[in-house]
Short mmCIF file of N, CA and C in Angstrom, two decimals:
data_model
loop_
_atom_site.label_atom_id
_atom_site.label_comp_id
_atom_site.label_asym_id
_atom_site.label_seq_id
_atom_site.Cartn_x
_atom_site.Cartn_y
_atom_site.Cartn_z
N ASP B 1 -21.19 -28.65 16.35
CA ASP B 1 -19.82 -28.17 16.19
C ASP B 1 -19.56 -27.66 14.77
N VAL B 2 -20.26 -28.23 13.79
CA VAL B 2 -20.07 -27.78 12.41
C VAL B 2 -20.55 -26.34 12.27
N ILE B 3 -21.67 -26.03 12.91
CA ILE B 3 -22.24 -24.68 12.82
C ILE B 3 -21.51 -23.74 13.77
N TRP B 4 -21.25 -24.20 15.00
CA TRP B 4 -20.61 -23.34 16.00
C TRP B 4 -19.09 -23.34 15.74
N ASP B 5 -18.64 -22.32 15.10
CA ASP B 5 -17.22 -22.11 14.89
C ASP B 5 -16.99 -20.61 14.79
N ASN B 6 -15.78 -20.24 14.55
CA ASN B 6 -15.49 -18.81 14.47
C ASN B 6 -16.24 -18.13 13.34
N SER B 7 -16.55 -18.85 12.27
CA SER B 7 -17.25 -18.19 11.17
C SER B 7 -18.67 -17.79 11.57
N ALA B 8 -19.35 -18.59 12.40
CA ALA B 8 -20.68 -18.23 12.87
C ALA B 8 -20.61 -17.03 13.80
N VAL B 9 -19.66 -17.03 14.69
CA VAL B 9 -19.48 -15.89 15.60
C VAL B 9 -19.10 -14.65 14.80
N ASN B 10 -18.16 -14.79 13.88
CA ASN B 10 -17.74 -13.65 13.06
C ASN B 10 -18.90 -13.09 12.25
N TYR B 11 -19.73 -13.97 11.70
CA TYR B 11 -20.88 -13.51 10.94
C TYR B 11 -21.82 -12.70 11.82
N ALA B 12 -22.12 -13.21 13.00
CA ALA B 12 -23.03 -12.50 13.91
C ALA B 12 -22.42 -11.17 14.35
N LEU B 13 -21.13 -11.15 14.63
CA LEU B 13 -20.47 -9.90 15.02
C LEU B 13 -20.48 -8.89 13.88
N SER B 14 -20.39 -9.38 12.65
CA SER B 14 -20.35 -8.47 11.49
C SER B 14 -21.69 -7.81 11.22
N ARG B 15 -22.74 -8.27 11.85
CA ARG B 15 -24.08 -7.74 11.58
C ARG B 15 -24.37 -6.43 12.30
N GLY B 16 -23.47 -5.96 13.17
CA GLY B 16 -23.72 -4.71 13.88
C GLY B 16 -22.44 -4.11 14.41
N LEU B 17 -22.57 -2.91 14.95
CA LEU B 17 -21.43 -2.23 15.58
C LEU B 17 -21.62 -2.37 17.09
N TRP B 18 -21.38 -3.57 17.58
CA TRP B 18 -21.67 -3.93 18.97
C TRP B 18 -20.70 -3.25 19.93
N ASN B 19 -21.25 -2.61 20.96
CA ASN B 19 -20.41 -1.93 21.94
C ASN B 19 -19.49 -2.89 22.67
N PHE B 20 -19.96 -4.09 23.01
CA PHE B 20 -19.13 -5.04 23.74
C PHE B 20 -17.97 -5.57 22.90
N ALA B 21 -18.07 -5.44 21.59
CA ALA B 21 -17.04 -5.97 20.69
C ALA B 21 -16.20 -4.89 20.04
N THR B 22 -16.50 -3.62 20.34
CA THR B 22 -15.79 -2.52 19.69
C THR B 22 -14.46 -2.27 20.37
N ARG B 23 -13.46 -2.12 19.56
CA ARG B 23 -12.08 -1.90 20.02
C ARG B 23 -11.52 -0.71 19.24
N THR B 24 -10.69 0.09 19.89
CA THR B 24 -10.06 1.22 19.23
C THR B 24 -8.55 1.03 19.27
N SER B 25 -7.91 1.22 18.14
CA SER B 25 -6.47 1.00 18.04
C SER B 25 -5.79 2.12 17.26
N LYS B 26 -4.56 2.35 17.62
CA LYS B 26 -3.70 3.26 16.87
C LYS B 26 -2.93 2.39 15.87
N ILE B 27 -3.04 2.71 14.60
CA ILE B 27 -2.41 1.90 13.56
C ILE B 27 -1.33 2.74 12.88
N GLU B 28 -0.15 2.18 12.80
CA GLU B 28 0.96 2.89 12.16
C GLU B 28 1.19 2.33 10.76
N ILE B 29 1.93 3.07 9.98
CA ILE B 29 2.21 2.72 8.58
C ILE B 29 2.84 1.33 8.49
N ASP B 30 2.39 0.55 7.53
CA ASP B 30 3.01 -0.74 7.23
C ASP B 30 4.16 -0.49 6.26
N ASN B 31 5.38 -0.53 6.78
CA ASN B 31 6.55 -0.22 5.96
C ASN B 31 6.90 -1.35 4.98
N ASP B 32 6.27 -2.53 5.15
CA ASP B 32 6.54 -3.65 4.25
C ASP B 32 5.71 -3.60 2.98
N PHE B 33 4.73 -2.70 2.95
CA PHE B 33 3.86 -2.61 1.78
C PHE B 33 3.68 -1.15 1.39
N ALA B 34 3.99 -0.82 0.18
CA ALA B 34 3.83 0.55 -0.31
C ALA B 34 2.78 0.55 -1.42
N PRO B 35 1.79 1.41 -1.31
CA PRO B 35 0.79 1.49 -2.37
C PRO B 35 1.45 1.87 -3.70
N PRO B 36 1.05 1.24 -4.80
CA PRO B 36 1.69 1.53 -6.08
C PRO B 36 1.36 2.94 -6.62
N PHE B 37 0.22 3.49 -6.22
CA PHE B 37 -0.18 4.83 -6.67
C PHE B 37 -1.27 5.33 -5.72
N GLY B 38 -1.63 6.58 -5.85
CA GLY B 38 -2.70 7.14 -5.03
C GLY B 38 -2.22 7.52 -3.65
N PHE B 39 -2.86 6.99 -2.64
CA PHE B 39 -2.51 7.30 -1.26
C PHE B 39 -1.07 6.91 -0.96
N LYS B 40 -0.44 7.68 -0.07
CA LYS B 40 0.98 7.49 0.24
C LYS B 40 1.27 6.30 1.14
N HIS B 41 0.34 5.96 2.03
CA HIS B 41 0.63 4.96 3.06
C HIS B 41 -0.40 3.84 3.10
N ALA B 42 0.07 2.66 3.52
CA ALA B 42 -0.80 1.50 3.73
C ALA B 42 -0.79 1.17 5.21
N PHE B 43 -1.94 0.77 5.73
CA PHE B 43 -2.10 0.38 7.13
C PHE B 43 -2.75 -0.99 7.14
N THR B 44 -2.10 -1.97 7.75
CA THR B 44 -2.63 -3.33 7.80
C THR B 44 -3.78 -3.43 8.79
N LYS B 45 -4.84 -4.09 8.37
CA LYS B 45 -5.97 -4.31 9.28
C LYS B 45 -5.54 -5.31 10.35
N PRO B 46 -5.98 -5.11 11.59
CA PRO B 46 -5.64 -6.06 12.66
C PRO B 46 -6.22 -7.44 12.38
N SER B 47 -5.60 -8.46 12.91
CA SER B 47 -6.05 -9.84 12.67
C SER B 47 -7.41 -10.12 13.29
N ASP B 48 -7.81 -9.34 14.29
CA ASP B 48 -9.10 -9.55 14.94
C ASP B 48 -10.19 -8.65 14.38
N TRP B 49 -9.90 -7.96 13.28
CA TRP B 49 -10.86 -7.04 12.66
C TRP B 49 -12.01 -7.81 12.03
N ILE B 50 -13.24 -7.35 12.31
CA ILE B 50 -14.43 -7.92 11.69
C ILE B 50 -15.14 -6.88 10.83
N ARG B 51 -15.26 -5.66 11.39
CA ARG B 51 -16.01 -4.60 10.70
C ARG B 51 -15.53 -3.25 11.21
N THR B 52 -15.38 -2.30 10.32
CA THR B 52 -14.90 -0.97 10.69
C THR B 52 -16.05 -0.13 11.20
N ALA B 53 -15.83 0.53 12.36
CA ALA B 53 -16.81 1.46 12.90
C ALA B 53 -16.44 2.89 12.53
N GLY B 54 -15.15 3.20 12.46
CA GLY B 54 -14.74 4.54 12.09
C GLY B 54 -13.23 4.68 12.06
N LEU B 55 -12.76 5.62 11.26
CA LEU B 55 -11.34 5.96 11.18
C LEU B 55 -11.19 7.44 11.49
N SER B 56 -10.07 7.79 12.11
CA SER B 56 -9.84 9.17 12.48
C SER B 56 -8.36 9.50 12.42
N GLU B 57 -8.08 10.79 12.37
CA GLU B 57 -6.71 11.27 12.40
C GLU B 57 -6.26 11.59 13.82
N ASP B 58 -7.19 11.56 14.78
CA ASP B 58 -6.84 11.84 16.17
C ASP B 58 -7.49 10.81 17.09
N GLU B 59 -6.90 10.63 18.26
CA GLU B 59 -7.36 9.58 19.18
C GLU B 59 -8.73 9.85 19.79
N TYR B 60 -9.23 11.08 19.69
CA TYR B 60 -10.54 11.41 20.22
C TYR B 60 -11.65 11.25 19.18
N PHE B 61 -11.28 10.94 17.97
CA PHE B 61 -12.21 10.79 16.85
C PHE B 61 -12.99 12.08 16.60
N ALA B 62 -12.35 13.21 16.92
CA ALA B 62 -12.96 14.52 16.69
C ALA B 62 -12.86 14.90 15.22
N HIS B 63 -11.86 14.37 14.52
CA HIS B 63 -11.66 14.66 13.10
C HIS B 63 -11.70 13.34 12.33
N PRO B 64 -12.88 12.96 11.85
CA PRO B 64 -12.97 11.69 11.12
C PRO B 64 -12.09 11.69 9.88
N LEU B 65 -11.55 10.55 9.58
CA LEU B 65 -10.74 10.38 8.37
C LEU B 65 -11.70 9.93 7.27
N ASN B 66 -12.00 10.82 6.36
CA ASN B 66 -12.93 10.52 5.28
C ASN B 66 -12.24 10.20 3.97
N ASP B 67 -10.99 10.57 3.86
CA ASP B 67 -10.24 10.38 2.62
C ASP B 67 -9.32 9.17 2.77
N TYR B 68 -9.86 7.99 2.56
CA TYR B 68 -9.09 6.75 2.65
C TYR B 68 -9.72 5.71 1.74
N LYS B 69 -9.02 4.62 1.55
CA LYS B 69 -9.51 3.51 0.73
C LYS B 69 -9.37 2.23 1.55
N ASP B 70 -10.39 1.40 1.55
CA ASP B 70 -10.39 0.13 2.24
C ASP B 70 -10.29 -0.96 1.18
N GLU B 71 -9.17 -1.70 1.21
CA GLU B 71 -8.93 -2.64 0.12
C GLU B 71 -8.03 -3.79 0.57
N ALA B 72 -8.45 -5.00 0.35
CA ALA B 72 -7.63 -6.21 0.47
C ALA B 72 -6.81 -6.28 1.76
N GLY B 73 -7.46 -6.08 2.90
CA GLY B 73 -6.76 -6.21 4.17
C GLY B 73 -5.96 -4.99 4.58
N TYR B 74 -6.11 -3.89 3.86
CA TYR B 74 -5.39 -2.65 4.17
C TYR B 74 -6.35 -1.47 4.14
N TRP B 75 -5.96 -0.43 4.86
CA TRP B 75 -6.53 0.89 4.68
C TRP B 75 -5.43 1.72 4.05
N PHE B 76 -5.75 2.50 3.05
CA PHE B 76 -4.80 3.39 2.40
C PHE B 76 -5.19 4.82 2.71
N ALA B 77 -4.22 5.64 3.12
CA ALA B 77 -4.48 7.05 3.45
C ALA B 77 -3.17 7.83 3.35
N ASP B 78 -3.29 9.14 3.40
CA ASP B 78 -2.10 10.00 3.37
C ASP B 78 -1.62 10.35 4.77
N SER B 79 -2.36 10.01 5.80
CA SER B 79 -1.97 10.29 7.19
C SER B 79 -0.79 9.40 7.59
N ASP B 80 -0.02 9.87 8.57
CA ASP B 80 1.10 9.09 9.08
C ASP B 80 0.67 8.04 10.10
N ILE B 81 -0.40 8.33 10.82
CA ILE B 81 -0.98 7.42 11.81
C ILE B 81 -2.49 7.53 11.67
N ILE B 82 -3.18 6.41 11.84
CA ILE B 82 -4.64 6.46 11.87
C ILE B 82 -5.13 5.79 13.15
N TYR B 83 -6.28 6.22 13.59
CA TYR B 83 -6.95 5.62 14.74
C TYR B 83 -8.20 4.95 14.21
N VAL B 84 -8.39 3.69 14.59
CA VAL B 84 -9.48 2.90 14.04
C VAL B 84 -10.34 2.33 15.15
N SER B 85 -11.63 2.49 15.01
CA SER B 85 -12.59 1.85 15.89
C SER B 85 -13.22 0.74 15.06
N TYR B 86 -13.20 -0.48 15.60
CA TYR B 86 -13.70 -1.60 14.81
C TYR B 86 -14.30 -2.69 15.70
N VAL B 87 -15.13 -3.51 15.12
CA VAL B 87 -15.68 -4.68 15.79
C VAL B 87 -14.61 -5.76 15.74
N SER B 88 -14.31 -6.30 16.92
CA SER B 88 -13.22 -7.26 17.07
C SER B 88 -13.74 -8.61 17.55
N ASN B 89 -13.14 -9.68 17.05
CA ASN B 89 -13.46 -11.01 17.55
C ASN B 89 -12.42 -11.50 18.57
N HIS B 90 -11.55 -10.60 19.04
CA HIS B 90 -10.53 -10.94 20.02
C HIS B 90 -11.18 -11.48 21.29
N GLU B 91 -10.49 -12.34 22.00
CA GLU B 91 -11.03 -12.97 23.20
C GLU B 91 -11.37 -11.98 24.32
N ASP B 92 -10.86 -10.77 24.26
CA ASP B 92 -11.19 -9.75 25.25
C ASP B 92 -12.32 -8.84 24.78
N TYR B 93 -12.83 -9.05 23.58
CA TYR B 93 -13.89 -8.22 23.01
C TYR B 93 -15.02 -9.13 22.53
N GLY B 94 -15.29 -9.15 21.25
CA GLY B 94 -16.41 -9.93 20.73
C GLY B 94 -16.27 -11.43 20.90
N GLY B 95 -15.06 -11.92 21.04
CA GLY B 95 -14.83 -13.34 21.25
C GLY B 95 -15.04 -13.79 22.68
N ASN B 96 -15.32 -12.85 23.58
CA ASN B 96 -15.56 -13.16 24.99
C ASN B 96 -17.07 -13.26 25.21
N LEU B 97 -17.58 -14.48 25.30
CA LEU B 97 -19.02 -14.69 25.43
C LEU B 97 -19.60 -14.07 26.68
N SER B 98 -18.80 -13.88 27.72
CA SER B 98 -19.32 -13.28 28.95
C SER B 98 -19.62 -11.80 28.77
N LEU B 99 -19.07 -11.17 27.73
CA LEU B 99 -19.35 -9.76 27.45
C LEU B 99 -20.60 -9.58 26.59
N TRP B 100 -21.06 -10.64 25.97
CA TRP B 100 -22.22 -10.53 25.09
C TRP B 100 -23.43 -10.08 25.89
N THR B 101 -24.21 -9.19 25.30
CA THR B 101 -25.45 -8.76 25.94
C THR B 101 -26.49 -9.86 25.80
N GLU B 102 -27.51 -9.81 26.65
CA GLU B 102 -28.58 -10.80 26.57
C GLU B 102 -29.27 -10.74 25.22
N ALA B 103 -29.47 -9.55 24.70
CA ALA B 103 -30.13 -9.41 23.39
C ALA B 103 -29.28 -10.02 22.27
N PHE B 104 -27.97 -9.81 22.31
CA PHE B 104 -27.10 -10.40 21.29
C PHE B 104 -27.10 -11.92 21.42
N ARG B 105 -27.05 -12.41 22.66
CA ARG B 105 -27.08 -13.86 22.88
C ARG B 105 -28.34 -14.47 22.26
N ARG B 106 -29.47 -13.82 22.50
CA ARG B 106 -30.74 -14.34 21.95
C ARG B 106 -30.72 -14.28 20.42
N TYR B 107 -30.16 -13.23 19.85
CA TYR B 107 -30.03 -13.18 18.39
C TYR B 107 -29.15 -14.33 17.91
N PHE B 108 -28.01 -14.53 18.56
CA PHE B 108 -27.08 -15.58 18.13
C PHE B 108 -27.73 -16.96 18.26
N GLU B 109 -28.48 -17.20 19.32
CA GLU B 109 -29.19 -18.47 19.49
C GLU B 109 -30.15 -18.72 18.33
N SER B 110 -30.91 -17.68 17.97
CA SER B 110 -31.88 -17.86 16.88
C SER B 110 -31.17 -18.02 15.54
N TYR B 111 -30.02 -17.36 15.38
CA TYR B 111 -29.24 -17.54 14.16
C TYR B 111 -28.73 -18.99 14.05
N LEU B 112 -28.22 -19.53 15.16
CA LEU B 112 -27.76 -20.93 15.15
C LEU B 112 -28.93 -21.89 14.90
N ALA B 113 -30.09 -21.60 15.48
CA ALA B 113 -31.28 -22.44 15.25
C ALA B 113 -31.66 -22.42 13.77
N PHE B 114 -31.61 -21.23 13.17
CA PHE B 114 -31.91 -21.10 11.74
C PHE B 114 -30.93 -21.93 10.91
N GLU B 115 -29.65 -21.84 11.23
CA GLU B 115 -28.63 -22.56 10.47
C GLU B 115 -28.75 -24.08 10.60
N THR B 116 -29.21 -24.58 11.74
CA THR B 116 -29.28 -26.02 11.96
C THR B 116 -30.66 -26.62 11.72
N CYS B 117 -31.67 -25.79 11.55
CA CYS B 117 -33.06 -26.25 11.50
C CYS B 117 -33.30 -27.32 10.44
N GLU B 118 -32.92 -27.07 9.22
CA GLU B 118 -33.25 -28.00 8.15
C GLU B 118 -32.53 -29.35 8.33
N ARG B 119 -31.30 -29.31 8.82
CA ARG B 119 -30.57 -30.57 9.06
C ARG B 119 -31.27 -31.41 10.13
N ILE B 120 -31.81 -30.73 11.13
CA ILE B 120 -32.43 -31.46 12.24
C ILE B 120 -33.87 -31.85 11.92
N THR B 121 -34.65 -30.94 11.33
CA THR B 121 -36.09 -31.18 11.14
C THR B 121 -36.50 -31.56 9.72
N GLN B 122 -35.65 -31.31 8.73
CA GLN B 122 -36.00 -31.49 7.32
C GLN B 122 -37.30 -30.74 6.99
N ASN B 123 -37.47 -29.58 7.59
CA ASN B 123 -38.69 -28.80 7.40
C ASN B 123 -38.32 -27.38 6.99
N GLU B 124 -38.60 -27.03 5.73
CA GLU B 124 -38.24 -25.73 5.17
C GLU B 124 -39.08 -24.60 5.79
N SER B 125 -40.35 -24.87 6.09
CA SER B 125 -41.20 -23.81 6.65
C SER B 125 -40.75 -23.40 8.05
N LYS B 126 -40.27 -24.33 8.83
CA LYS B 126 -39.74 -23.98 10.15
C LYS B 126 -38.50 -23.12 10.00
N LYS B 127 -37.70 -23.42 9.00
CA LYS B 127 -36.49 -22.62 8.75
C LYS B 127 -36.87 -21.19 8.39
N GLU B 128 -37.90 -21.01 7.57
CA GLU B 128 -38.36 -19.67 7.21
C GLU B 128 -38.83 -18.90 8.44
N GLY B 129 -39.54 -19.58 9.34
CA GLY B 129 -39.99 -18.95 10.58
C GLY B 129 -38.83 -18.54 11.46
N LEU B 130 -37.82 -19.39 11.52
CA LEU B 130 -36.63 -19.05 12.31
C LEU B 130 -35.85 -17.89 11.71
N PHE B 131 -35.89 -17.78 10.38
CA PHE B 131 -35.24 -16.64 9.74
C PHE B 131 -35.89 -15.33 10.19
N LYS B 132 -37.21 -15.31 10.22
CA LYS B 132 -37.94 -14.11 10.66
C LYS B 132 -37.62 -13.78 12.12
N ILE B 133 -37.62 -14.80 12.96
CA ILE B 133 -37.31 -14.59 14.38
C ILE B 133 -35.89 -14.07 14.54
N SER B 134 -34.96 -14.67 13.83
CA SER B 134 -33.56 -14.24 13.90
C SER B 134 -33.41 -12.79 13.46
N ASP B 135 -34.10 -12.44 12.38
CA ASP B 135 -34.04 -11.07 11.87
C ASP B 135 -34.63 -10.08 12.88
N GLN B 136 -35.74 -10.44 13.50
CA GLN B 136 -36.35 -9.58 14.51
C GLN B 136 -35.43 -9.41 15.72
N ARG B 137 -34.81 -10.48 16.14
CA ARG B 137 -33.91 -10.41 17.29
C ARG B 137 -32.66 -9.59 16.98
N LEU B 138 -32.21 -9.64 15.74
CA LEU B 138 -31.07 -8.81 15.34
C LEU B 138 -31.44 -7.33 15.46
N ILE B 139 -32.60 -6.97 14.97
CA ILE B 139 -33.06 -5.57 15.05
C ILE B 139 -33.17 -5.14 16.51
N GLN B 140 -33.74 -6.00 17.35
CA GLN B 140 -33.87 -5.68 18.77
C GLN B 140 -32.50 -5.53 19.43
N ALA B 141 -31.59 -6.44 19.13
CA ALA B 141 -30.25 -6.39 19.74
C ALA B 141 -29.51 -5.13 19.33
N LYS B 142 -29.60 -4.75 18.06
CA LYS B 142 -28.96 -3.52 17.59
C LYS B 142 -29.56 -2.30 18.27
N SER B 143 -30.86 -2.29 18.41
CA SER B 143 -31.55 -1.17 19.05
C SER B 143 -31.13 -1.04 20.51
N ILE B 144 -31.13 -2.12 21.23
CA ILE B 144 -30.73 -2.10 22.65
C ILE B 144 -29.28 -1.69 22.79
N ASP B 145 -28.43 -2.22 21.91
CA ASP B 145 -27.01 -1.90 21.98
C ASP B 145 -26.75 -0.42 21.69
N SER B 146 -27.50 0.15 20.75
CA SER B 146 -27.28 1.55 20.39
C SER B 146 -27.71 2.51 21.50
N ILE B 147 -28.63 2.09 22.34
CA ILE B 147 -29.06 2.93 23.47
C ILE B 147 -27.90 3.17 24.42
N ASN B 148 -26.98 2.24 24.52
CA ASN B 148 -25.85 2.35 25.44
C ASN B 148 -24.71 3.21 24.91
N GLU B 149 -24.84 3.74 23.70
CA GLU B 149 -23.80 4.58 23.13
C GLU B 149 -23.95 6.02 23.59
N ALA B 150 -22.85 6.73 23.62
CA ALA B 150 -22.90 8.16 23.90
C ALA B 150 -23.50 8.88 22.70
N ALA B 151 -24.12 10.00 22.95
CA ALA B 151 -24.69 10.78 21.85
C ALA B 151 -23.58 11.25 20.93
N ALA B 152 -23.80 11.13 19.64
CA ALA B 152 -22.81 11.56 18.66
C ALA B 152 -23.25 12.89 18.07
N PHE B 153 -22.33 13.82 17.99
CA PHE B 153 -22.62 15.12 17.44
C PHE B 153 -21.81 15.29 16.17
N PRO B 154 -22.40 15.93 15.17
CA PRO B 154 -21.64 16.16 13.93
C PRO B 154 -20.49 17.14 14.19
N PRO B 155 -19.43 17.06 13.40
CA PRO B 155 -18.33 18.02 13.58
C PRO B 155 -18.79 19.43 13.27
N ARG B 156 -18.05 20.41 13.79
CA ARG B 156 -18.38 21.80 13.55
C ARG B 156 -18.35 22.11 12.06
N GLY B 157 -19.29 22.94 11.65
CA GLY B 157 -19.32 23.38 10.27
C GLY B 157 -18.36 24.54 10.06
N SER B 158 -18.25 24.98 8.83
CA SER B 158 -17.29 26.04 8.50
C SER B 158 -17.66 27.37 9.16
N TRP B 159 -18.96 27.66 9.34
CA TRP B 159 -19.36 28.91 9.98
C TRP B 159 -18.97 28.92 11.45
N ALA B 160 -19.21 27.80 12.14
CA ALA B 160 -18.85 27.73 13.57
C ALA B 160 -17.34 27.80 13.74
N LYS B 161 -16.61 27.16 12.84
CA LYS B 161 -15.14 27.23 12.92
C LYS B 161 -14.66 28.65 12.70
N ALA B 162 -15.29 29.36 11.76
CA ALA B 162 -14.89 30.74 11.49
C ALA B 162 -15.20 31.65 12.67
N ARG B 163 -16.31 31.41 13.33
CA ARG B 163 -16.71 32.27 14.44
C ARG B 163 -15.95 31.97 15.72
N PHE B 164 -15.79 30.68 16.03
CA PHE B 164 -15.20 30.29 17.30
C PHE B 164 -13.77 29.76 17.17
N GLY B 165 -13.28 29.63 15.97
CA GLY B 165 -11.94 29.08 15.77
C GLY B 165 -11.99 27.57 15.65
N ASP B 166 -10.92 27.02 15.20
CA ASP B 166 -10.83 25.57 15.04
C ASP B 166 -9.70 25.04 15.91
N ARG B 167 -9.79 25.37 17.18
CA ARG B 167 -8.76 24.94 18.12
C ARG B 167 -8.84 23.43 18.31
N ASN B 168 -7.72 22.79 18.30
CA ASN B 168 -7.67 21.35 18.53
C ASN B 168 -7.21 21.12 19.96
N SER B 169 -8.12 21.32 20.91
CA SER B 169 -7.77 21.15 22.31
C SER B 169 -8.45 19.90 22.85
N ASN B 170 -8.20 19.63 24.10
CA ASN B 170 -8.82 18.47 24.74
C ASN B 170 -10.09 18.86 25.48
N ASN B 171 -10.63 20.01 25.20
CA ASN B 171 -11.87 20.45 25.83
C ASN B 171 -12.97 19.47 25.44
N ARG B 172 -13.65 18.92 26.42
CA ARG B 172 -14.66 17.89 26.20
C ARG B 172 -15.77 18.37 25.27
N ASN B 173 -16.24 19.57 25.45
CA ASN B 173 -17.33 20.08 24.61
C ASN B 173 -16.89 20.25 23.17
N GLU B 174 -15.65 20.61 22.95
CA GLU B 174 -15.17 20.76 21.57
C GLU B 174 -15.10 19.41 20.88
N ARG B 175 -14.67 18.38 21.59
CA ARG B 175 -14.60 17.06 20.99
C ARG B 175 -15.98 16.56 20.62
N ARG B 176 -16.98 16.95 21.35
CA ARG B 176 -18.34 16.48 21.10
C ARG B 176 -19.04 17.32 20.05
N GLY B 177 -18.43 18.39 19.60
CA GLY B 177 -19.05 19.18 18.56
C GLY B 177 -19.91 20.31 19.10
N ASN B 178 -19.95 20.52 20.42
CA ASN B 178 -20.76 21.59 20.99
C ASN B 178 -20.04 22.91 20.93
#
């Protein structure tokens, strides 16, 4: 119980951009906090936030938000609304063990074994071996998880925009960068 708590789960979730734990939210300006200088607006990070996957100015993430600052529980930007994709420990996302992939489960098991090994066995060499196993399982879990993602295409460059226009439509191919 000392090892198994939210901090162990949060640590494991923070090690990757897990599809089962990724959540997308529309975040509006925090009117209770005004940045003292620089960016015009502050946006409070959600309470279930573990790690940021991406920020955007539109809900399709076709236009990534690159001009922002991440600081002390806030994102600062000049946009009026931001869309954020992030790893969540909410009970419907990363906090739901039934959503965990088999590969992530195996990584988490080896991570817990590593954390408890020395207390149980008083053997440092076994702990070192478990560290290697845990690290290998993390790499495998990330690799398997990334296979389940849709292909990501870079945004259109300035030449393509000049030739074809920079229409902001809901056309699927335009959102994908094709």
